[in-house]
XYZ file of C-alpha atoms in Angstrom:
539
model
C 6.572 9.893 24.320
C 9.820 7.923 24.585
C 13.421 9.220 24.122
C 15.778 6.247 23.107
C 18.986 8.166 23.904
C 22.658 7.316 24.232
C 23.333 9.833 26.580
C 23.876 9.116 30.248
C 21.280 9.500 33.158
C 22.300 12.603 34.094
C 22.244 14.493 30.982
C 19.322 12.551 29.171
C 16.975 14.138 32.604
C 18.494 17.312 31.301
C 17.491 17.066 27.732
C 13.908 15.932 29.456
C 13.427 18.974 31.344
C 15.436 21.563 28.333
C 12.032 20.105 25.726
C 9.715 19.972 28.492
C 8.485 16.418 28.993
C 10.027 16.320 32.951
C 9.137 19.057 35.235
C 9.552 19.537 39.122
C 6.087 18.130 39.733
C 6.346 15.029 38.109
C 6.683 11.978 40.143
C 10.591 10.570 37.880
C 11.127 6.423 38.431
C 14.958 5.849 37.963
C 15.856 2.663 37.256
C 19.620 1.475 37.337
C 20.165 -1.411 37.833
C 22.305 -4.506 36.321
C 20.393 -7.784 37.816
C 16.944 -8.897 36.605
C 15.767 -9.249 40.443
C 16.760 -5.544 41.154
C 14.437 -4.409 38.254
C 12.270 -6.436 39.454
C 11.966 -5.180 42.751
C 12.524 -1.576 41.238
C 9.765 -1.867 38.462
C 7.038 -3.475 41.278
C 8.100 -0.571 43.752
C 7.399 2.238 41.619
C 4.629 0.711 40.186
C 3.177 0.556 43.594
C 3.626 3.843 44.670
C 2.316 5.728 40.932
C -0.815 3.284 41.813
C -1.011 4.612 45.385
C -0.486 8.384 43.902
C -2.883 8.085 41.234
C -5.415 6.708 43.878
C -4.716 9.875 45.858
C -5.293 12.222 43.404
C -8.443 14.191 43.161
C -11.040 14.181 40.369
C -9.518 17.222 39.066
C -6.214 16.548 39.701
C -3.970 15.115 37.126
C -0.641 12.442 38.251
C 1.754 12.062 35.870
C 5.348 10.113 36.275
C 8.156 9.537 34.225
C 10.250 6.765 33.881
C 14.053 6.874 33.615
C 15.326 3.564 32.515
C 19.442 2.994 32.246
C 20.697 0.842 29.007
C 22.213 -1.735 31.848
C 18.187 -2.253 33.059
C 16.800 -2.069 29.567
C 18.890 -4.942 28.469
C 17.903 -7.250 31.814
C 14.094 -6.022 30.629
C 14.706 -7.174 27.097
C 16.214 -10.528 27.972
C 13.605 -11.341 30.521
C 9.275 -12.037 29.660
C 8.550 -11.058 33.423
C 10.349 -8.058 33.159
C 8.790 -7.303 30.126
C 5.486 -7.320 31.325
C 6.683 -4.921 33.837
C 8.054 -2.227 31.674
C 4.898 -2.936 29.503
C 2.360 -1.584 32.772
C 4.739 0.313 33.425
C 4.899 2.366 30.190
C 1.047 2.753 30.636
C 1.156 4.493 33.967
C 3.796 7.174 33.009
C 3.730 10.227 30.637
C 7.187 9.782 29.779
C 9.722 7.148 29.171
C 13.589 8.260 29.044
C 15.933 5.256 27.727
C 19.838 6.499 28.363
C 22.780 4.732 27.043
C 20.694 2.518 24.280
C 22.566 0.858 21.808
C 20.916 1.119 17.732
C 19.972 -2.016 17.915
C 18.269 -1.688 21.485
C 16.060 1.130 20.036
C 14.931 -1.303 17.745
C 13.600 -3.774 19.939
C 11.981 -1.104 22.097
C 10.022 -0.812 18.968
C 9.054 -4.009 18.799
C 8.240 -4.552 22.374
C 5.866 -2.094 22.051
C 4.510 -3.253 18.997
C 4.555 -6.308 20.604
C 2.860 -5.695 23.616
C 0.191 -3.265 22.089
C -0.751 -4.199 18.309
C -3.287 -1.925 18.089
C -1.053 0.851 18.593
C 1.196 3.114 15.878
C 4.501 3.989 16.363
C 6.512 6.610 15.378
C 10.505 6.838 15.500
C 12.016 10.402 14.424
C 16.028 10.641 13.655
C 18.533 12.266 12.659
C 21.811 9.417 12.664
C 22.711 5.953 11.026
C 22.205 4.828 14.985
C 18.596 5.601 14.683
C 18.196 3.812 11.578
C 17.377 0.485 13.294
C 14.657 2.058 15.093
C 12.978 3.813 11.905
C 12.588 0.919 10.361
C 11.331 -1.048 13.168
C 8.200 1.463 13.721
C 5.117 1.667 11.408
C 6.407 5.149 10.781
C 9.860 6.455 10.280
C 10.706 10.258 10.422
C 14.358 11.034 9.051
C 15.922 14.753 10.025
C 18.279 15.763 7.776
C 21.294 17.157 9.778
C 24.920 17.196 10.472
C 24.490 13.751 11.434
C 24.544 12.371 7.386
C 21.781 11.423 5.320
C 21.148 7.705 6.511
C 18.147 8.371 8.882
C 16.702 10.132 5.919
C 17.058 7.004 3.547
C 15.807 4.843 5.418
C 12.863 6.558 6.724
C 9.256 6.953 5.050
C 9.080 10.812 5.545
C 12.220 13.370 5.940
C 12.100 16.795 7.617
C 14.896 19.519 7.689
C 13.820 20.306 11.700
C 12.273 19.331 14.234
C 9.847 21.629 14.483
C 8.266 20.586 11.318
C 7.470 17.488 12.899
C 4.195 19.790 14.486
C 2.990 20.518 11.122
C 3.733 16.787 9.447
C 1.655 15.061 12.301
C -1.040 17.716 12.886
C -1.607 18.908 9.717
C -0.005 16.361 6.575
C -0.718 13.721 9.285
C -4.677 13.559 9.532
C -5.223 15.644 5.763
C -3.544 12.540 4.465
C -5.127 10.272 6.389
C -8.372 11.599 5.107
C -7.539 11.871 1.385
C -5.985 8.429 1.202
C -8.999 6.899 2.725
C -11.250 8.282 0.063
C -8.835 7.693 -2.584
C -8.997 4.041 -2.010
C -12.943 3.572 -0.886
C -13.191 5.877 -4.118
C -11.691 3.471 -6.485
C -13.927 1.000 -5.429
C -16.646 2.786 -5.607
C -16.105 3.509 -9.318
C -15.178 0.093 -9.810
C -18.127 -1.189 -8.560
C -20.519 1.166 -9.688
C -19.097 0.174 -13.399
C -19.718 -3.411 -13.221
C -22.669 -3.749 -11.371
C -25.041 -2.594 -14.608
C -23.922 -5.592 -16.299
C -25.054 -7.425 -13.841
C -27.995 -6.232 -13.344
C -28.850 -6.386 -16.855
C -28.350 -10.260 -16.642
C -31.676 -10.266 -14.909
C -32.947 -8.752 -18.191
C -30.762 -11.331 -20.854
C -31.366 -14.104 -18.519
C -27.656 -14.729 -17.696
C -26.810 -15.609 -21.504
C -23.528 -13.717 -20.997
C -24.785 -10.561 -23.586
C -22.185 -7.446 -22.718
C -23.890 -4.126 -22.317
C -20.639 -2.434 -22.957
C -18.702 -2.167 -26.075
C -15.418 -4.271 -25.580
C -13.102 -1.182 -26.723
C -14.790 1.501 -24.337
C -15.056 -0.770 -21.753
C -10.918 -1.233 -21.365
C -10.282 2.695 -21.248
C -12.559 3.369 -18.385
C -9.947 3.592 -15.377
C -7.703 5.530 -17.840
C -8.928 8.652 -19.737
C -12.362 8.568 -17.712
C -12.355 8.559 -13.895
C -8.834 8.659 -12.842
C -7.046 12.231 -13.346
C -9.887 13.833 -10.970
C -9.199 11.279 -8.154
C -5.103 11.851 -8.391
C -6.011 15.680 -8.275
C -7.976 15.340 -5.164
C -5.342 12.755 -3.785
C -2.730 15.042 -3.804
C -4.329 18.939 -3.650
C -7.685 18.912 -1.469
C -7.664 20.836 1.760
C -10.393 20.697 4.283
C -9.507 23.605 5.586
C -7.154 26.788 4.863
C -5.570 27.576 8.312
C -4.926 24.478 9.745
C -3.658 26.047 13.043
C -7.211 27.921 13.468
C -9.039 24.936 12.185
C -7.318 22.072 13.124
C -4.985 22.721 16.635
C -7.402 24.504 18.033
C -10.121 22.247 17.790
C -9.098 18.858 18.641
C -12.394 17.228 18.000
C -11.354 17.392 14.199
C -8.867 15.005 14.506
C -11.267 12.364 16.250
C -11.825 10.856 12.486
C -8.183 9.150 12.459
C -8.050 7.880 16.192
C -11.485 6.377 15.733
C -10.757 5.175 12.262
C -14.306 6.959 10.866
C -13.341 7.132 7.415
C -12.112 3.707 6.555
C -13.251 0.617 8.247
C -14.377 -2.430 7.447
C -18.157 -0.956 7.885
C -17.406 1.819 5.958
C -15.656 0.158 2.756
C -18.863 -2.023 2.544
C -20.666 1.009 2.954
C -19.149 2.118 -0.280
C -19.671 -0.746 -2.062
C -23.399 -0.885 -1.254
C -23.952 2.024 -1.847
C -22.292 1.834 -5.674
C -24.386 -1.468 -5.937
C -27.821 0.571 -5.209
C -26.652 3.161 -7.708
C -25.619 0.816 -10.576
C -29.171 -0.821 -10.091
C -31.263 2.248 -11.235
C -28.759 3.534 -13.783
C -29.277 0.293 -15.484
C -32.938 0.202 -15.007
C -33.359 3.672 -16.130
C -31.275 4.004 -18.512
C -32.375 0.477 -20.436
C -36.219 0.979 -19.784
C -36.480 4.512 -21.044
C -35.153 3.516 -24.291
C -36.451 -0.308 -24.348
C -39.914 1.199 -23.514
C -40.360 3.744 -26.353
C -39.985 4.061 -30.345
C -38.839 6.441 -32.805
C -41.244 8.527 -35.167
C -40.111 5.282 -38.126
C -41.225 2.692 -35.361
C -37.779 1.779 -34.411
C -36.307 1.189 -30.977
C -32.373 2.213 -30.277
C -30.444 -0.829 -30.361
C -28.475 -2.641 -27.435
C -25.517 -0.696 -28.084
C -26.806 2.434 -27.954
C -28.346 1.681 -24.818
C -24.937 0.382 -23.380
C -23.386 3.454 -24.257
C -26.069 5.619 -22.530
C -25.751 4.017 -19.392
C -21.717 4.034 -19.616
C -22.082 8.039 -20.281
C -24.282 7.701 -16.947
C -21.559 5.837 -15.176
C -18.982 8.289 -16.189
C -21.422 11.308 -15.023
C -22.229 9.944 -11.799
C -18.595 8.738 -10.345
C -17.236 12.586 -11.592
C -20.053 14.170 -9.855
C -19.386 12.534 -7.019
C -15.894 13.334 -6.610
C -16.808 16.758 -6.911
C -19.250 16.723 -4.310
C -16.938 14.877 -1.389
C -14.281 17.078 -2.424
C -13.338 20.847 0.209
C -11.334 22.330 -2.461
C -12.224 23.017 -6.161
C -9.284 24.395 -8.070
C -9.617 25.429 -12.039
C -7.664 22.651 -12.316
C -9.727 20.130 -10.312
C -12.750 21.134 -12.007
C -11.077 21.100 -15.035
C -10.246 17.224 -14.784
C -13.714 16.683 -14.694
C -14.604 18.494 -17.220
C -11.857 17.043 -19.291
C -12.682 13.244 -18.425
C -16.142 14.016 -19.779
C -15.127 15.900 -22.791
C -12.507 12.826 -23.375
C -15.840 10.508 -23.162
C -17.511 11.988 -25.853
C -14.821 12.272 -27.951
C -14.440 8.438 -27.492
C -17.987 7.738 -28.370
C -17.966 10.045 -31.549
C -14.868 8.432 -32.688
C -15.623 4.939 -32.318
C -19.076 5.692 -33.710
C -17.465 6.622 -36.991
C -15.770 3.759 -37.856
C -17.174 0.914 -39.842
C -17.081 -2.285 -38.232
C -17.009 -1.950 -34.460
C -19.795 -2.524 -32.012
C -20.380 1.544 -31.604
C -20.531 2.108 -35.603
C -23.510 4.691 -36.292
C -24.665 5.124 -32.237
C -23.433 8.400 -31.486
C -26.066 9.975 -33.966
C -28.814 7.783 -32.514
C -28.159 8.631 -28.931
C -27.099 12.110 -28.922
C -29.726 13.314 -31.116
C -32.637 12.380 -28.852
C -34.334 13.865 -26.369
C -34.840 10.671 -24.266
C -30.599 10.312 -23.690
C -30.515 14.083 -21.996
C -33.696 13.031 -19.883
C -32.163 9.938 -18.482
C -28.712 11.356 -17.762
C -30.382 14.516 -16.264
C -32.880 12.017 -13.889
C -30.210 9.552 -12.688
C -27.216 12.757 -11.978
C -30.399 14.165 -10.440
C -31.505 11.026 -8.155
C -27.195 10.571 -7.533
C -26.761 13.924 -5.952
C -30.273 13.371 -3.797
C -29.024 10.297 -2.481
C -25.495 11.698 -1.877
C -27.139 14.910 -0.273
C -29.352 12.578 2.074
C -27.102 9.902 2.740
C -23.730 11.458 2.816
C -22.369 14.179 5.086
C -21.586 17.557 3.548
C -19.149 20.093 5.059
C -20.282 22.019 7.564
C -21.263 25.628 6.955
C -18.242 28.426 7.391
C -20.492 30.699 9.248
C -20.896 27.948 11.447
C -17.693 26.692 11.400
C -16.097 30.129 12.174
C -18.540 30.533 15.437
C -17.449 27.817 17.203
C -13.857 28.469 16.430
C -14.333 32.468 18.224
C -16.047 30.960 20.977
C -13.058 28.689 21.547
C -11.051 31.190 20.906
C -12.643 33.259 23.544
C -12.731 30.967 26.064
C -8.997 29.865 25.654
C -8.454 33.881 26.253
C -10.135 33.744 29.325
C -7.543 31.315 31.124
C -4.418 32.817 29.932
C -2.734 34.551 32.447
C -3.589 39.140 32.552
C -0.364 41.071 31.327
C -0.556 42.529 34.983
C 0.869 38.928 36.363
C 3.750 39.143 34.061
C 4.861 40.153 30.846
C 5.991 37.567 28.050
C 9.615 37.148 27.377
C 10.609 36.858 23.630
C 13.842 35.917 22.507
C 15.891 38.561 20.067
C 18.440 37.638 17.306
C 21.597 37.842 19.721
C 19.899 35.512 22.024
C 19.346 37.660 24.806
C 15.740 37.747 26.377
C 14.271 40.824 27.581
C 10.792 41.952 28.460
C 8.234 44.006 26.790
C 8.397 46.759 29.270
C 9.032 50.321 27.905
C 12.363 51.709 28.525
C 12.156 55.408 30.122
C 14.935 57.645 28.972
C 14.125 60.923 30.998
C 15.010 61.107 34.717
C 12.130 61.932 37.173
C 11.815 64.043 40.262
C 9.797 62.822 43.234
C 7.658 65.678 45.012
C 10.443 64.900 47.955
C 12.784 66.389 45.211
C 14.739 62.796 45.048
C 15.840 62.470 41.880
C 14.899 58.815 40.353
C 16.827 56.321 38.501
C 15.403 55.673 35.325
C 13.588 52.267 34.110
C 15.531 49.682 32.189
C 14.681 46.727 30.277
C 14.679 43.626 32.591
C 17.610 41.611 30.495
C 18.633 37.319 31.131
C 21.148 36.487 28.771
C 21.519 32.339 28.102
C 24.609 29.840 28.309
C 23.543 27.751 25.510
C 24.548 23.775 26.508
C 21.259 21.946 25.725
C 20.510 19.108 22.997
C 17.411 21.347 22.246
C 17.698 24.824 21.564
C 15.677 27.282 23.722
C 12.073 27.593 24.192
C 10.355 30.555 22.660
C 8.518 33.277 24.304
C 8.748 31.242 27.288
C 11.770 30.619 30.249
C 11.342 27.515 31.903
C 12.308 26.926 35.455
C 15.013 24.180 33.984
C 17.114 26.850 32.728
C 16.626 28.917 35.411
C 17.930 26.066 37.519
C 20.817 24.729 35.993
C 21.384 26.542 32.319
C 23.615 29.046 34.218
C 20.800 32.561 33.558
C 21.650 35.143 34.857
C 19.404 38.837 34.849
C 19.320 41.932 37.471
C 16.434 43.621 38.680
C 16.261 47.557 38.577
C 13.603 49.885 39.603
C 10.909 50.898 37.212
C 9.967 54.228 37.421
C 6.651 54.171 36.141
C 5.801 51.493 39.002
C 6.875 54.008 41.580
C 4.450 56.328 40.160
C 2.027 54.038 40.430
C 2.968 53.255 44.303
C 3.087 56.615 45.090
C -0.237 57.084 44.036
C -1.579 54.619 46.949
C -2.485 56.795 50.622
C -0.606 53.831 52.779
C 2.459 54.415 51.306
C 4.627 57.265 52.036
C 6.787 58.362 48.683
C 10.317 57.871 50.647
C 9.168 54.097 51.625
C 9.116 53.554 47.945
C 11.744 51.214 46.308
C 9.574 48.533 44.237
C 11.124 46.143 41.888
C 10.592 44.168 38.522
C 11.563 40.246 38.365
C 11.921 38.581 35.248
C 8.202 38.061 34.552
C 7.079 41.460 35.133
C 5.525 41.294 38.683
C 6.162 43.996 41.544
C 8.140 42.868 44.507
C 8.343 45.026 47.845
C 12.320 45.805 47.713
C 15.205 46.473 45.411
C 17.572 44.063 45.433
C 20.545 42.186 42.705
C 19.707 38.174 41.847
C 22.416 36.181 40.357
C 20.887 32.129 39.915
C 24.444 30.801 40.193
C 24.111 32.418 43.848
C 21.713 31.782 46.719
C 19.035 34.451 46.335
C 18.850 34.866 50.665
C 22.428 36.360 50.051
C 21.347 38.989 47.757
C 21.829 42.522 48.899
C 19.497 44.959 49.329
C-alpha cells in the first residue's frame, strides 16, 4: 500500500498508525533529505539493514518495514535513474510506503514509476480531491470518493464510492465477480461467433469450396441480435457465484486465486474457446446435413439445402443458449426467460420467413418441423453439447461441499481468536464513548468480614477525535492509546472479588482486584490517566 499524502512527516506517521498500516513493531525508514547523494546513502543504508533483518528472522517469523519518504527526497528520486532503482528495491522490501508533502502532479509520476518499473503489475489510486486527479488517471484503476472535497476525483475516475469503506466490498467482492463475468462475456462472444461460422466451413468440404451458403442471407444477419445476445447481457450484469460473499469469498482466499493467476482468460484459454466451438461446429454440421442428406421422404424426396441450413442454424442457436445456461451460478426467471425468449424469437423467424413467397426459406418451416428426423438431430447434438461440456468443462462445486469446508475454516479461525477470559471486546456506542461488555451491578454487597463493597461499573475511555481516519471499530489500538489523548479509570468489579475470594491463598481483606480496559484482572486498585505516567498512579 502507498499513501501519496500532502501532509507533513509527522502527521502522515500519524494517519499510518490511526488506519493501521505502521505499528510499534515495524522496522519505519525515514527519508529526508534534499541532495541526491544523501538519498543515496539513506536508501543503500536502510536497504542494508531490512536485508540484514529479514536474514535474521526465523522461518516463522514475519519482518516487515515501512518506508517514510519526504516530498524534498521524492523529487531528488524522481529526477535521478539511480535513485530510482533504489526506491524501486526498495518498495519491494517494505509493507508500506508513506509519501508526505507530494505535490498532484508528483502522485502522478509515482504512478508511473511503478508502472514503470513493474509492468506486470495493477495499480490502483483511490481519491477524494481535484489534487488526486492526476494520480487517478495515471493508474490502470481510478477510485473517486465523493466528499466534501468536490466532485472532480469522481469524474475523472473509472469507479466512484460514497466511503471508504466500500472500497472492501468493490475490490473483494465487485472486484473478482467482475473479473469473472467479463472474462466469460468476451471468450463467450467468441465462442458463439465461432461456433456460427465454422458449419459453413465445414460444409465446404461437402460443396467442394464452390462458395454455396448453408445459411439463408436474411437469418444469417439477425443472429447476434434477437438470437444469442440478451442471455449473455443478463449474465454480464446479474450472475453471482455465490450469495454471501463475506462467508464465501473473505473467508476463503483460495477463491480469489482465479484473477491473480489470470485462470479465466489467457491466451491458452481464449484458444481454448475457440477450439472447442470449432470441434462443436464440426458435428453439428455433419449431423445435422447427413441425417437429412442420407434419408428420403415416404414420396422419395430428400429436404432441400435450405432446409438443412436452417436445421443446423436452429442447432447453433440451441447449443450456444444451452451453454450459457450451463456456465452460468445464478438462474433468475428472467435469465431463463432470455433463453427461452431467444428461442421462441428463432422460430418465429423461421415461420415467418417461411411464409413468404420469394425468399430462400419460402415453404421450409413445414418441411422441417413436421419431421421426425429435425427433433432427433437437435435432441442428439444438445445431447452430445452438454456431454462434452459436462466432461470437459468444470461445473460448480457441490453446496454441501462447499458449505463443509467453509465450517471447518470457520472452526479453525475460532480456535485462534483470543477466550473472552483474556479480555472483553470494546464496541463503540453512538456518542462515541467505548465501554466494555461487562455487566453493570446495581446492588451493593457485603463481604463475610461485613465490609461493605463498592459496586461494579462499566470500564468507560472516551476519544479526542483528531485523526484523518475515523476510529477503528470494536477494536482500540495502541496508537490512540499513545497519542489520541484516551483517557478511562479502572474500578473494582465486584463479581471478580467474588471470584477471588473463592481461592484458599487469599484472605477476603487482601482483596482489591481491578479491571483494565480489555477486561483482564490486575492485583491492585489503582486510577490511570494516559496523558500521565502510569508509575505515578495512586493506589
Amino acid at each position: 500500500v502507498w499513501v501519496l499524502t500532502g501532509d507533513k512527516v509527522e502527521t502522515a506517521i500519524n494517519i499510518g498508525f490511526s488506519s493501521q498500516l505502521l505499528n510499534d513493531e515495524m522496522y519505519q525508514a525515514v527519508i529526508d533529505a534534499n541532495s541526491t547523494s544523501v538519498c543515496k546513502d539513506d536508501f543503500r543504508k536502510h536497504i542494508a539493514e531490512i536485508k540484514k533483518e529479514i536474514a535474521d528472522c526465523n522461518k516463522d517469523e514475519v519482518f516487515k518495514a515501512a518506508l517514510v519518504i519526504s516530498g524534498d527526497a521524492l523529487t531528488c528520486v524522481l529526477g535521478d535513474d539511480t535513485l530510482r532503482d533504489l526506491m524501486s528495491e526498495m518498495g519491494d522490501l517494505v509493507d508500506v510506503v508513506i509519501a508526505c508533502r507530494v505535490s498532484p502532479k508528483q502522485k502522478a509520476e509515482v504512478v508511473r514509476l511503478v508502472r514503470g518499473v513493474k509492468p506486470d503489475v495493477v495499480t490502483l489510486a483511490i481519491g477524494d480531491g481535484a489534487n488526486d486527479v492526476n494520480m487517478i488517471t495515471a493508474a490502470h484503476i481510478g477510485v473517486g470518493i465523493a466528499g466534501l472535497e468536490g466532485q472532480q476525483a469522481v469524474r475523472a475516475s473509472d469507479y466512484a464510492i460514497g466511503q471508504f469503506r466500500f472500497l472492501r466490498r468493490l475490490l473483494f467482492y465487485h472486484g473478482r465477480e467482475c473479473y469473472r463475468r467479463n472474462a466469460y462475456l468476451v471468450c463467450y462472444n467468441f465462442y458463439k461467433n465461432v461456433i456460427f461460422v465454422m458449419p459453413a466451413f465445414w460444409f465446404g468440404f461437402y460443396s467442394s469450396f464452390s462458395g454455396q451458403p448453408i445459411y439463408d442471407s436474411w437469418i444469417y444477419q439477425i443472429y447476434n441480435v434477437f438470437f444469442t445476445s440478451l442471455p449473455i447481457l443478463i449474465y454480464a450484469i446479474f450472475d453471482k457465484q455465490f450469495d454471501d460473499p463475506v462467508r464465501h469469498l473473505e473467508n476463503r482466499p483460495i477463491n480469489y486465486r482465479l484473477g491473480m493467476e489470470y485462470k479465466l482468460f489467457n491466451t491458452t484459454v481464449f484458444w481454448k474457446w475457440v477450439a472447442y466451438a470449432s470441434v462443436q461446429a464440426l458435428y453439428i454440421q455433419a449431423t445435422g446435413f447427413d441425417i437429412f442428406t442420407a434419408s428420403v421422404d415416404e414420396d422419395g424426396t430428400m429436404i432441400g439445402l435450405w432446409g438443412a441450413g436452417a436445421v443446423i442454424y436452429g442447432a447453433v442457436v440451441l447449443v450456444a443458449n444451452f451453454k450459457l445456461l450451463h456456465f452460468s451460478y445464478s438462474h433468475y426467471w428472467f435469465s431463463v426467460g432470455s433463453v427461452v425468449a431467444s428461442l421462441a424469437v428463432y422460430f418465429v423467424c423461421v415461420a415467418i420467413m417461411s411464409s413468404i413467397e420469394g425468399l430462400q426459406l419460402s415453404g421450409v418451416n413445414p418441411e422441417i418441423m413436421g419431421t421426425g428426423r429435425t427433433y432427433f438431430a437437435w435432441i442428439l447434438i444438445c445431447g452430445l453439447s452438454i456431454a462434452l461440456d459436462m466432461a470437459l468443462w468444470r461445473l460448480p462445486r457441490p453446496p454441501a461441499e462447499e458449505e463443509g469446508e467453509i465450517a471447518a475454516a470457520e472452526a479453525e479461525k475460532k480456535k485462534k481468536e483470543v477466550p473472552l477470559d483474556a479480555g472483553e471486546p470494546i464496541t463503540r456506542n453512538p456518542k462515541h464513548k467505548v465501554t466494555s461488555s461487562l455487566h453493570h451491578v446495581s446492588d451493593r454487597k457485603e463481604s463475610s468480614t461485613g465490609e461493605v463493597q463498592e459496586p461494579a461499573t462499566l470500564v468507560k475511555a472516551e476519544f479526542r477525535r483528531g485523526f484523518s481516519f475515523s476510529q477503528i471499530e470494536n477494536f482500540v489500538h495502541p496508537a490512540y492509546r499513545r497519542s489520541a489523548g484516551l483517557k478511562f479509570h479502572q474500578v473494582a468489579a465486584s463479581e471478580i472479588i467474588e471470584e477471588e475470594k473463592s481461592r484458599e491463598d487469599v484472605k477476603p481483606n487482601q482483596i482489591k482486584p481491578t479491571l483494565n480496559l480489555t477486561g483482564k484482572k490486575t492485583g491492585f486498585y489503582q486510577t490511570v490517566s494516559l496523558n500521565e505516567d502510569p508509575n505515578e498512579s495512586q493506589e
